[in-house]
Amino acid sequence: MKVGVLALQGAFAAHLGALEQVGASAVEVRTESQLADVDRLIVPGGESTTISMMLERSALVEPLRAFVRSGRPVFGTCAGAILLSSRIVGGRSDQLCFGALPLSASRNAFGRQRESFEADLAVRGLDDGDFHAVFIRAPRLEVIEPDPPGVDRPTVEVLAEIDGSPALVRSGAVMCATFHPELGGDTRVHSMFCEM
Ligand code: GLN
């Protein structure tokens, strides 16, 4: 299985290491042809406004939309989760989101850099202990009604929570985390994604 990590900006390097540790072959994705060549994709953390702009510059907006639509698994972490959401609160007016799952993402809802924090999360499906999660300028996610309402979409499963909001969610082939699972050396969330 070949897993791509979108490598336009942000925290992509540590994802490659985590994927290799769980036995996946991991490659950086910066172009349409590299995207076409992977079976699943991680959209990493970083700055969602910048990643959005870089996607436009790299002519990756439509290819990424098509990738999501194709049903190949996609995992967005932090800024990546913002990009995969349906609605962004506190974003730039020109920043894109891909509506991969019915989530509203409030940027920087836990505060700026100095309010970044770590927490031990109970994650559904990981029965061998809490996951030590690193939150860096994390968004707050809220599950919203799919738009248009009533369309036949898989339900959103909340696998972990932070402060009463979803921290890890999965819906069909899409997973989103508001934390950075690639930091801290615990690869169980990456395994979970690779097994989806
Ligand atoms: N606050 C950033 C944004 O809005 C996300 C931070 C992160 O990915 N660690 O894009």
JSON list of C-alpha atoms and ligand atoms in Angstrom, two decimals:
[
{"chain": "A", "resi": 1, "resn": "MET", "atom": "CA", "xyz": [0.00, 0.00, 0.00]},
{"chain": "A", "resi": 2, "resn": "LYS", "atom": "CA", "xyz": [1.33, 3.41, -0.99]},
{"chain": "A", "resi": 3, "resn": "VAL", "atom": "CA", "xyz": [0.35, 6.28, 1.29]},
{"chain": "A", "resi": 4, "resn": "GLY", "atom": "CA", "xyz": [0.88, 9.84, 0.14]},
{"chain": "A", "resi": 5, "resn": "VAL", "atom": "CA", "xyz": [1.51, 12.77, 2.46]},
{"chain": "A", "resi": 6, "resn": "LEU", "atom": "CA", "xyz": [0.63, 16.15, 1.00]},
{"chain": "A", "resi": 7, "resn": "ALA", "atom": "CA", "xyz": [3.95, 17.97, 1.27]},
{"chain": "A", "resi": 8, "resn": "LEU", "atom": "CA", "xyz": [3.22, 21.56, 0.27]},
{"chain": "A", "resi": 9, "resn": "GLN", "atom": "CA", "xyz": [3.70, 23.12, 3.71]},
{"chain": "A", "resi": 10, "resn": "GLY", "atom": "CA", "xyz": [3.65, 22.20, 7.37]},
{"chain": "A", "resi": 11, "resn": "ALA", "atom": "CA", "xyz": [4.22, 19.10, 9.43]},
{"chain": "A", "resi": 12, "resn": "PHE", "atom": "CA", "xyz": [4.50, 16.45, 6.72]},
{"chain": "A", "resi": 13, "resn": "ALA", "atom": "CA", "xyz": [7.92, 14.97, 7.49]},
{"chain": "A", "resi": 14, "resn": "ALA", "atom": "CA", "xyz": [7.02, 13.22, 10.75]},
{"chain": "A", "resi": 15, "resn": "HIS", "atom": "CA", "xyz": [4.00, 11.58, 9.07]},
{"chain": "A", "resi": 16, "resn": "LEU", "atom": "CA", "xyz": [6.32, 9.84, 6.61]},
{"chain": "A", "resi": 17, "resn": "GLY", "atom": "CA", "xyz": [8.31, 8.38, 9.50]},
{"chain": "A", "resi": 18, "resn": "ALA", "atom": "CA", "xyz": [5.19, 7.23, 11.35]},
{"chain": "A", "resi": 19, "resn": "LEU", "atom": "CA", "xyz": [3.83, 5.57, 8.20]},
{"chain": "A", "resi": 20, "resn": "GLU", "atom": "CA", "xyz": [7.08, 3.72, 7.56]},
{"chain": "A", "resi": 21, "resn": "GLN", "atom": "CA", "xyz": [7.02, 2.53, 11.17]},
{"chain": "A", "resi": 22, "resn": "VAL", "atom": "CA", "xyz": [3.62, 0.93, 10.63]},
{"chain": "A", "resi": 23, "resn": "GLY", "atom": "CA", "xyz": [4.88, -0.78, 7.50]},
{"chain": "A", "resi": 24, "resn": "ALA", "atom": "CA", "xyz": [3.34, 1.45, 4.83]},
{"chain": "A", "resi": 25, "resn": "SER", "atom": "CA", "xyz": [5.33, 2.79, 1.95]},
{"chain": "A", "resi": 26, "resn": "ALA", "atom": "CA", "xyz": [5.08, 6.56, 2.31]},
{"chain": "A", "resi": 27, "resn": "VAL", "atom": "CA", "xyz": [5.73, 9.19, -0.33]},
{"chain": "A", "resi": 28, "resn": "GLU", "atom": "CA", "xyz": [5.55, 12.97, -0.50]},
{"chain": "A", "resi": 29, "resn": "VAL", "atom": "CA", "xyz": [2.84, 14.38, -2.75]},
{"chain": "A", "resi": 30, "resn": "ARG", "atom": "CA", "xyz": [3.36, 17.74, -4.44]},
{"chain": "A", "resi": 31, "resn": "THR", "atom": "CA", "xyz": [1.97, 17.17, -7.92]},
{"chain": "A", "resi": 32, "resn": "GLU", "atom": "CA", "xyz": [-1.08, 15.77, -9.63]},
{"chain": "A", "resi": 33, "resn": "SER", "atom": "CA", "xyz": [0.83, 12.77, -10.95]},
{"chain": "A", "resi": 34, "resn": "GLN", "atom": "CA", "xyz": [2.20, 11.96, -7.48]},
{"chain": "A", "resi": 35, "resn": "LEU", "atom": "CA", "xyz": [-1.35, 12.15, -6.11]},
{"chain": "A", "resi": 36, "resn": "ALA", "atom": "CA", "xyz": [-2.63, 9.85, -8.83]},
{"chain": "A", "resi": 37, "resn": "ASP", "atom": "CA", "xyz": [-0.05, 7.30, -7.77]},
{"chain": "A", "resi": 38, "resn": "VAL", "atom": "CA", "xyz": [-1.11, 6.81, -4.12]},
{"chain": "A", "resi": 39, "resn": "ASP", "atom": "CA", "xyz": [-3.82, 4.64, -2.54]},
{"chain": "A", "resi": 40, "resn": "ARG", "atom": "CA", "xyz": [-4.49, 6.92, 0.41]},
{"chain": "A", "resi": 41, "resn": "LEU", "atom": "CA", "xyz": [-3.51, 10.39, 1.51]},
{"chain": "A", "resi": 42, "resn": "ILE", "atom": "CA", "xyz": [-2.64, 12.32, 4.66]},
{"chain": "A", "resi": 43, "resn": "VAL", "atom": "CA", "xyz": [-3.28, 16.06, 4.64]},
{"chain": "A", "resi": 44, "resn": "PRO", "atom": "CA", "xyz": [-0.96, 17.26, 7.42]},
{"chain": "A", "resi": 45, "resn": "GLY", "atom": "CA", "xyz": [-1.04, 20.08, 9.94]},
{"chain": "A", "resi": 46, "resn": "GLY", "atom": "CA", "xyz": [0.50, 23.43, 9.24]},
{"chain": "A", "resi": 47, "resn": "GLU", "atom": "CA", "xyz": [-1.30, 26.57, 8.22]},
{"chain": "A", "resi": 48, "resn": "SER", "atom": "CA", "xyz": [-4.57, 25.81, 6.45]},
{"chain": "A", "resi": 49, "resn": "THR", "atom": "CA", "xyz": [-4.57, 29.21, 4.68]},
{"chain": "A", "resi": 50, "resn": "THR", "atom": "CA", "xyz": [-1.10, 28.56, 3.26]},
{"chain": "A", "resi": 51, "resn": "ILE", "atom": "CA", "xyz": [-1.83, 24.94, 2.30]},
{"chain": "A", "resi": 52, "resn": "SER", "atom": "CA", "xyz": [-5.00, 26.16, 0.56]},
{"chain": "A", "resi": 53, "resn": "MET", "atom": "CA", "xyz": [-3.02, 28.74, -1.43]},
{"chain": "A", "resi": 54, "resn": "MET", "atom": "CA", "xyz": [-0.32, 26.19, -2.28]},
{"chain": "A", "resi": 55, "resn": "LEU", "atom": "CA", "xyz": [-2.97, 23.72, -3.51]},
{"chain": "A", "resi": 56, "resn": "GLU", "atom": "CA", "xyz": [-4.20, 26.39, -5.92]},
{"chain": "A", "resi": 57, "resn": "ARG", "atom": "CA", "xyz": [-0.68, 27.22, -7.09]},
{"chain": "A", "resi": 58, "resn": "SER", "atom": "CA", "xyz": [0.12, 23.55, -7.58]},
{"chain": "A", "resi": 59, "resn": "ALA", "atom": "CA", "xyz": [-3.10, 22.94, -9.57]},
{"chain": "A", "resi": 60, "resn": "LEU", "atom": "CA", "xyz": [-4.07, 20.34, -6.99]},
{"chain": "A", "resi": 61, "resn": "VAL", "atom": "CA", "xyz": [-7.52, 21.62, -6.02]},
{"chain": "A", "resi": 62, "resn": "GLU", "atom": "CA", "xyz": [-9.56, 19.61, -8.51]},
{"chain": "A", "resi": 63, "resn": "PRO", "atom": "CA", "xyz": [-7.33, 16.52, -8.30]},
{"chain": "A", "resi": 64, "resn": "LEU", "atom": "CA", "xyz": [-7.71, 16.54, -4.51]},
{"chain": "A", "resi": 65, "resn": "ARG", "atom": "CA", "xyz": [-11.49, 16.95, -4.79]},
{"chain": "A", "resi": 66, "resn": "ALA", "atom": "CA", "xyz": [-11.56, 14.01, -7.19]},
{"chain": "A", "resi": 67, "resn": "PHE", "atom": "CA", "xyz": [-9.34, 11.96, -4.85]},
{"chain": "A", "resi": 68, "resn": "VAL", "atom": "CA", "xyz": [-11.76, 12.53, -1.95]},
{"chain": "A", "resi": 69, "resn": "ARG", "atom": "CA", "xyz": [-14.75, 11.72, -4.18]},
{"chain": "A", "resi": 70, "resn": "SER", "atom": "CA", "xyz": [-13.12, 8.51, -5.40]},
{"chain": "A", "resi": 71, "resn": "GLY", "atom": "CA", "xyz": [-13.49, 7.03, -1.91]},
{"chain": "A", "resi": 72, "resn": "ARG", "atom": "CA", "xyz": [-9.78, 6.47, -1.37]},
{"chain": "A", "resi": 73, "resn": "PRO", "atom": "CA", "xyz": [-9.01, 6.99, 2.33]},
{"chain": "A", "resi": 74, "resn": "VAL", "atom": "CA", "xyz": [-7.95, 10.47, 3.40]},
{"chain": "A", "resi": 75, "resn": "PHE", "atom": "CA", "xyz": [-6.74, 11.56, 6.83]},
{"chain": "A", "resi": 76, "resn": "GLY", "atom": "CA", "xyz": [-6.57, 15.25, 7.76]},
{"chain": "A", "resi": 77, "resn": "THR", "atom": "CA", "xyz": [-4.64, 16.30, 10.85]},
{"chain": "A", "resi": 78, "resn": "CYS", "atom": "CA", "xyz": [-5.10, 19.74, 12.40]},
{"chain": "A", "resi": 79, "resn": "ALA", "atom": "CA", "xyz": [-4.84, 22.15, 9.42]},
{"chain": "A", "resi": 80, "resn": "GLY", "atom": "CA", "xyz": [-5.59, 19.09, 7.28]},
{"chain": "A", "resi": 81, "resn": "ALA", "atom": "CA", "xyz": [-8.81, 18.55, 9.24]},
{"chain": "A", "resi": 82, "resn": "ILE", "atom": "CA", "xyz": [-9.76, 22.18, 8.60]},
{"chain": "A", "resi": 83, "resn": "LEU", "atom": "CA", "xyz": [-9.18, 21.67, 4.87]},
{"chain": "A", "resi": 84, "resn": "LEU", "atom": "CA", "xyz": [-11.35, 18.53, 4.79]},
{"chain": "A", "resi": 85, "resn": "SER", "atom": "CA", "xyz": [-14.24, 20.18, 6.67]},
{"chain": "A", "resi": 86, "resn": "SER", "atom": "CA", "xyz": [-17.39, 21.63, 5.12]},
{"chain": "A", "resi": 87, "resn": "ARG", "atom": "CA", "xyz": [-17.28, 24.97, 6.88]},
{"chain": "A", "resi": 88, "resn": "ILE", "atom": "CA", "xyz": [-14.47, 27.06, 8.36]},
{"chain": "A", "resi": 89, "resn": "VAL", "atom": "CA", "xyz": [-15.00, 29.57, 11.14]},
{"chain": "A", "resi": 90, "resn": "GLY", "atom": "CA", "xyz": [-12.30, 32.23, 11.47]},
{"chain": "A", "resi": 91, "resn": "GLY", "atom": "CA", "xyz": [-10.72, 31.46, 8.13]},
{"chain": "A", "resi": 92, "resn": "ARG", "atom": "CA", "xyz": [-9.63, 33.75, 5.33]},
{"chain": "A", "resi": 93, "resn": "SER", "atom": "CA", "xyz": [-12.38, 34.49, 2.86]},
{"chain": "A", "resi": 94, "resn": "ASP", "atom": "CA", "xyz": [-10.35, 32.96, 0.04]},
{"chain": "A", "resi": 95, "resn": "GLN", "atom": "CA", "xyz": [-9.39, 29.77, 1.88]},
{"chain": "A", "resi": 96, "resn": "LEU", "atom": "CA", "xyz": [-10.69, 26.52, 0.46]},
{"chain": "A", "resi": 97, "resn": "CYS", "atom": "CA", "xyz": [-12.32, 23.59, 2.19]},
{"chain": "A", "resi": 98, "resn": "PHE", "atom": "CA", "xyz": [-13.15, 20.28, 0.57]},
{"chain": "A", "resi": 99, "resn": "GLY", "atom": "CA", "xyz": [-16.34, 19.22, 2.35]},
{"chain": "A", "resi": 100, "resn": "ALA", "atom": "CA", "xyz": [-15.09, 15.67, 2.77]},
{"chain": "A", "resi": 101, "resn": "LEU", "atom": "CA", "xyz": [-17.21, 15.31, 5.88]},
{"chain": "A", "resi": 102, "resn": "PRO", "atom": "CA", "xyz": [-19.93, 17.35, 7.56]},
{"chain": "A", "resi": 103, "resn": "LEU", "atom": "CA", "xyz": [-17.80, 19.25, 10.06]},
{"chain": "A", "resi": 104, "resn": "SER", "atom": "CA", "xyz": [-17.46, 22.86, 10.97]},
{"chain": "A", "resi": 105, "resn": "ALA", "atom": "CA", "xyz": [-13.90, 23.78, 12.00]},
{"chain": "A", "resi": 106, "resn": "SER", "atom": "CA", "xyz": [-13.18, 26.83, 14.16]},
{"chain": "A", "resi": 107, "resn": "ARG", "atom": "CA", "xyz": [-9.59, 27.80, 13.62]},
{"chain": "A", "resi": 108, "resn": "ASN", "atom": "CA", "xyz": [-7.36, 28.39, 16.63]},
{"chain": "A", "resi": 109, "resn": "ALA", "atom": "CA", "xyz": [-10.34, 27.84, 18.94]},
{"chain": "A", "resi": 110, "resn": "PHE", "atom": "CA", "xyz": [-8.10, 26.67, 21.80]},
{"chain": "A", "resi": 111, "resn": "GLY", "atom": "CA", "xyz": [-5.85, 29.74, 21.52]},
{"chain": "A", "resi": 112, "resn": "ARG", "atom": "CA", "xyz": [-2.61, 30.68, 19.83]},
{"chain": "A", "resi": 113, "resn": "GLN", "atom": "CA", "xyz": [0.78, 28.97, 19.93]},
{"chain": "A", "resi": 114, "resn": "ARG", "atom": "CA", "xyz": [1.36, 29.46, 23.65]},
{"chain": "A", "resi": 115, "resn": "GLU", "atom": "CA", "xyz": [-1.96, 27.84, 24.45]},
{"chain": "A", "resi": 116, "resn": "SER", "atom": "CA", "xyz": [-0.89, 24.66, 22.66]},
{"chain": "A", "resi": 117, "resn": "PHE", "atom": "CA", "xyz": [-1.21, 21.65, 24.96]},
{"chain": "A", "resi": 118, "resn": "GLU", "atom": "CA", "xyz": [-1.01, 17.88, 25.29]},
{"chain": "A", "resi": 119, "resn": "ALA", "atom": "CA", "xyz": [-3.69, 15.52, 26.58]},
{"chain": "A", "resi": 120, "resn": "ASP", "atom": "CA", "xyz": [-4.23, 11.80, 27.04]},
{"chain": "A", "resi": 121, "resn": "LEU", "atom": "CA", "xyz": [-7.22, 10.74, 24.96]},
{"chain": "A", "resi": 122, "resn": "ALA", "atom": "CA", "xyz": [-9.35, 7.63, 25.24]},
{"chain": "A", "resi": 123, "resn": "VAL", "atom": "CA", "xyz": [-9.75, 6.59, 21.60]},
{"chain": "A", "resi": 124, "resn": "ARG", "atom": "CA", "xyz": [-12.49, 4.21, 20.50]},
{"chain": "A", "resi": 125, "resn": "GLY", "atom": "CA", "xyz": [-10.88, 1.23, 18.86]},
{"chain": "A", "resi": 126, "resn": "LEU", "atom": "CA", "xyz": [-7.57, 1.62, 20.72]},
{"chain": "A", "resi": 127, "resn": "ASP", "atom": "CA", "xyz": [-8.09, -0.59, 23.72]},
{"chain": "A", "resi": 128, "resn": "ASP", "atom": "CA", "xyz": [-4.51, -0.76, 24.90]},
{"chain": "A", "resi": 129, "resn": "GLY", "atom": "CA", "xyz": [-4.30, 2.62, 26.66]},
{"chain": "A", "resi": 130, "resn": "ASP", "atom": "CA", "xyz": [-4.83, 6.33, 26.11]},
{"chain": "A", "resi": 131, "resn": "PHE", "atom": "CA", "xyz": [-3.27, 8.14, 23.18]},
{"chain": "A", "resi": 132, "resn": "HIS", "atom": "CA", "xyz": [-0.97, 10.99, 24.19]},
{"chain": "A", "resi": 133, "resn": "ALA", "atom": "CA", "xyz": [-2.07, 13.77, 21.83]},
{"chain": "A", "resi": 134, "resn": "VAL", "atom": "CA", "xyz": [-0.29, 17.01, 20.97]},
{"chain": "A", "resi": 135, "resn": "PHE", "atom": "CA", "xyz": [-2.57, 19.95, 20.13]},
{"chain": "A", "resi": 136, "resn": "ILE", "atom": "CA", "xyz": [-0.95, 22.92, 18.37]},
{"chain": "A", "resi": 137, "resn": "ARG", "atom": "CA", "xyz": [-3.22, 25.88, 17.57]},
{"chain": "A", "resi": 138, "resn": "ALA", "atom": "CA", "xyz": [-5.88, 23.25, 17.17]},
{"chain": "A", "resi": 139, "resn": "PRO", "atom": "CA", "xyz": [-9.29, 23.83, 15.61]},
{"chain": "A", "resi": 140, "resn": "ARG", "atom": "CA", "xyz": [-12.50, 22.98, 17.42]},
{"chain": "A", "resi": 141, "resn": "LEU", "atom": "CA", "xyz": [-14.65, 20.66, 15.34]},
{"chain": "A", "resi": 142, "resn": "GLU", "atom": "CA", "xyz": [-18.41, 20.40, 15.38]},
{"chain": "A", "resi": 143, "resn": "VAL", "atom": "CA", "xyz": [-20.43, 17.80, 13.52]},
{"chain": "A", "resi": 144, "resn": "ILE", "atom": "CA", "xyz": [-23.02, 19.60, 11.37]},
{"chain": "A", "resi": 145, "resn": "GLU", "atom": "CA", "xyz": [-25.92, 18.61, 9.14]},
{"chain": "A", "resi": 146, "resn": "PRO", "atom": "CA", "xyz": [-24.67, 17.54, 5.72]},
{"chain": "A", "resi": 147, "resn": "ASP", "atom": "CA", "xyz": [-25.39, 20.10, 3.03]},
{"chain": "A", "resi": 148, "resn": "PRO", "atom": "CA", "xyz": [-27.75, 19.57, 1.29]},
{"chain": "A", "resi": 149, "resn": "PRO", "atom": "CA", "xyz": [-29.59, 17.96, 4.22]},
{"chain": "A", "resi": 150, "resn": "GLY", "atom": "CA", "xyz": [-30.72, 14.40, 3.88]},
{"chain": "A", "resi": 151, "resn": "VAL", "atom": "CA", "xyz": [-28.12, 13.35, 1.33]},
{"chain": "A", "resi": 152, "resn": "ASP", "atom": "CA", "xyz": [-27.03, 9.80, 1.79]},
{"chain": "A", "resi": 153, "resn": "ARG", "atom": "CA", "xyz": [-23.67, 10.12, 3.52]},
{"chain": "A", "resi": 154, "resn": "PRO", "atom": "CA", "xyz": [-22.00, 7.89, 6.03]},
{"chain": "A", "resi": 155, "resn": "THR", "atom": "CA", "xyz": [-22.52, 9.02, 9.61]},
{"chain": "A", "resi": 156, "resn": "VAL", "atom": "CA", "xyz": [-19.72, 10.69, 11.50]},
{"chain": "A", "resi": 157, "resn": "GLU", "atom": "CA", "xyz": [-18.26, 8.57, 14.29]},
{"chain": "A", "resi": 158, "resn": "VAL", "atom": "CA", "xyz": [-16.56, 10.53, 17.04]},
{"chain": "A", "resi": 159, "resn": "LEU", "atom": "CA", "xyz": [-13.64, 8.34, 18.16]},
{"chain": "A", "resi": 160, "resn": "ALA", "atom": "CA", "xyz": [-12.15, 10.73, 20.73]},
{"chain": "A", "resi": 161, "resn": "GLU", "atom": "CA", "xyz": [-13.08, 14.01, 22.34]},
{"chain": "A", "resi": 162, "resn": "ILE", "atom": "CA", "xyz": [-11.26, 16.97, 23.80]},
{"chain": "A", "resi": 163, "resn": "ASP", "atom": "CA", "xyz": [-13.05, 19.41, 26.06]},
{"chain": "A", "resi": 164, "resn": "GLY", "atom": "CA", "xyz": [-16.46, 18.23, 24.85]},
{"chain": "A", "resi": 165, "resn": "SER", "atom": "CA", "xyz": [-15.62, 18.51, 21.11]},
{"chain": "A", "resi": 166, "resn": "PRO", "atom": "CA", "xyz": [-14.55, 15.85, 18.61]},
{"chain": "A", "resi": 167, "resn": "ALA", "atom": "CA", "xyz": [-10.79, 15.33, 18.53]},
{"chain": "A", "resi": 168, "resn": "LEU", "atom": "CA", "xyz": [-10.78, 12.31, 16.20]},
{"chain": "A", "resi": 169, "resn": "VAL", "atom": "CA", "xyz": [-13.61, 11.53, 13.80]},
{"chain": "A", "resi": 170, "resn": "ARG", "atom": "CA", "xyz": [-14.20, 9.07, 11.02]},
{"chain": "A", "resi": 171, "resn": "SER", "atom": "CA", "xyz": [-16.85, 9.01, 8.34]},
{"chain": "A", "resi": 172, "resn": "GLY", "atom": "CA", "xyz": [-16.67, 6.50, 5.53]},
{"chain": "A", "resi": 173, "resn": "ALA", "atom": "CA", "xyz": [-13.14, 6.71, 4.15]},
{"chain": "A", "resi": 174, "resn": "VAL", "atom": "CA", "xyz": [-12.31, 10.03, 5.78]},
{"chain": "A", "resi": 175, "resn": "MET", "atom": "CA", "xyz": [-10.68, 10.55, 9.15]},
{"chain": "A", "resi": 176, "resn": "CYS", "atom": "CA", "xyz": [-9.84, 13.85, 10.85]},
{"chain": "A", "resi": 177, "resn": "ALA", "atom": "CA", "xyz": [-7.82, 14.64, 13.98]},
{"chain": "A", "resi": 178, "resn": "THR", "atom": "CA", "xyz": [-7.51, 18.04, 15.61]},
{"chain": "A", "resi": 179, "resn": "PHE", "atom": "CA", "xyz": [-4.19, 16.93, 17.16]},
{"chain": "A", "resi": 180, "resn": "HIS", "atom": "CA", "xyz": [-0.85, 15.87, 15.66]},
{"chain": "A", "resi": 181, "resn": "PRO", "atom": "CA", "xyz": [-0.73, 12.03, 15.81]},
{"chain": "A", "resi": 182, "resn": "GLU", "atom": "CA", "xyz": [2.66, 12.08, 14.06]},
{"chain": "A", "resi": 183, "resn": "LEU", "atom": "CA", "xyz": [4.32, 13.70, 17.08]},
{"chain": "A", "resi": 184, "resn": "GLY", "atom": "CA", "xyz": [5.08, 11.71, 20.19]},
{"chain": "A", "resi": 185, "resn": "GLY", "atom": "CA", "xyz": [6.08, 8.31, 18.85]},
{"chain": "A", "resi": 186, "resn": "ASP", "atom": "CA", "xyz": [2.75, 6.49, 19.22]},
{"chain": "A", "resi": 187, "resn": "THR", "atom": "CA", "xyz": [1.84, 5.15, 15.78]},
{"chain": "A", "resi": 188, "resn": "ARG", "atom": "CA", "xyz": [-1.53, 3.57, 16.64]},
{"chain": "A", "resi": 189, "resn": "VAL", "atom": "CA", "xyz": [-3.61, 6.25, 14.91]},
{"chain": "A", "resi": 190, "resn": "HIS", "atom": "CA", "xyz": [-1.53, 5.83, 11.75]},
{"chain": "A", "resi": 191, "resn": "SER", "atom": "CA", "xyz": [-2.12, 2.07, 11.94]},
{"chain": "A", "resi": 192, "resn": "MET", "atom": "CA", "xyz": [-5.82, 2.74, 12.30]},
{"chain": "A", "resi": 193, "resn": "PHE", "atom": "CA", "xyz": [-5.77, 4.90, 9.17]},
{"chain": "A", "resi": 194, "resn": "CYS", "atom": "CA", "xyz": [-3.79, 2.33, 7.21]},
{"chain": "A", "resi": 195, "resn": "GLU", "atom": "CA", "xyz": [-6.30, -0.37, 8.18]},
{"chain": "A", "resi": 196, "resn": "MET", "atom": "CA", "xyz": [-9.36, 1.66, 7.11]},
{"chain": "B", "resi": 1, "resn": "GLN", "atom": "N1", "xyz": [-4.21, 26.94, 13.28]},
{"chain": "B", "resi": 1, "resn": "GLN", "atom": "C1", "xyz": [-3.78, 26.33, 12.07]},
{"chain": "B", "resi": 1, "resn": "GLN", "atom": "C2", "xyz": [-4.69, 26.69, 10.91]},
{"chain": "B", "resi": 1, "resn": "GLN", "atom": "O1", "xyz": [-5.64, 27.34, 11.08]},
{"chain": "B", "resi": 1, "resn": "GLN", "atom": "C3", "xyz": [-3.68, 24.83, 12.22]},
{"chain": "B", "resi": 1, "resn": "GLN", "atom": "C4", "xyz": [-2.59, 24.48, 13.20]},
{"chain": "B", "resi": 1, "resn": "GLN", "atom": "C5", "xyz": [-1.95, 23.15, 12.97]},
{"chain": "B", "resi": 1, "resn": "GLN", "atom": "O2", "xyz": [-2.12, 22.52, 11.94]},
{"chain": "B", "resi": 1, "resn": "GLN", "atom": "N2", "xyz": [-1.18, 22.74, 13.94]},
{"chain": "B", "resi": 1, "resn": "GLN", "atom": "O3", "xyz": [-4.47, 26.28, 9.83]}
]
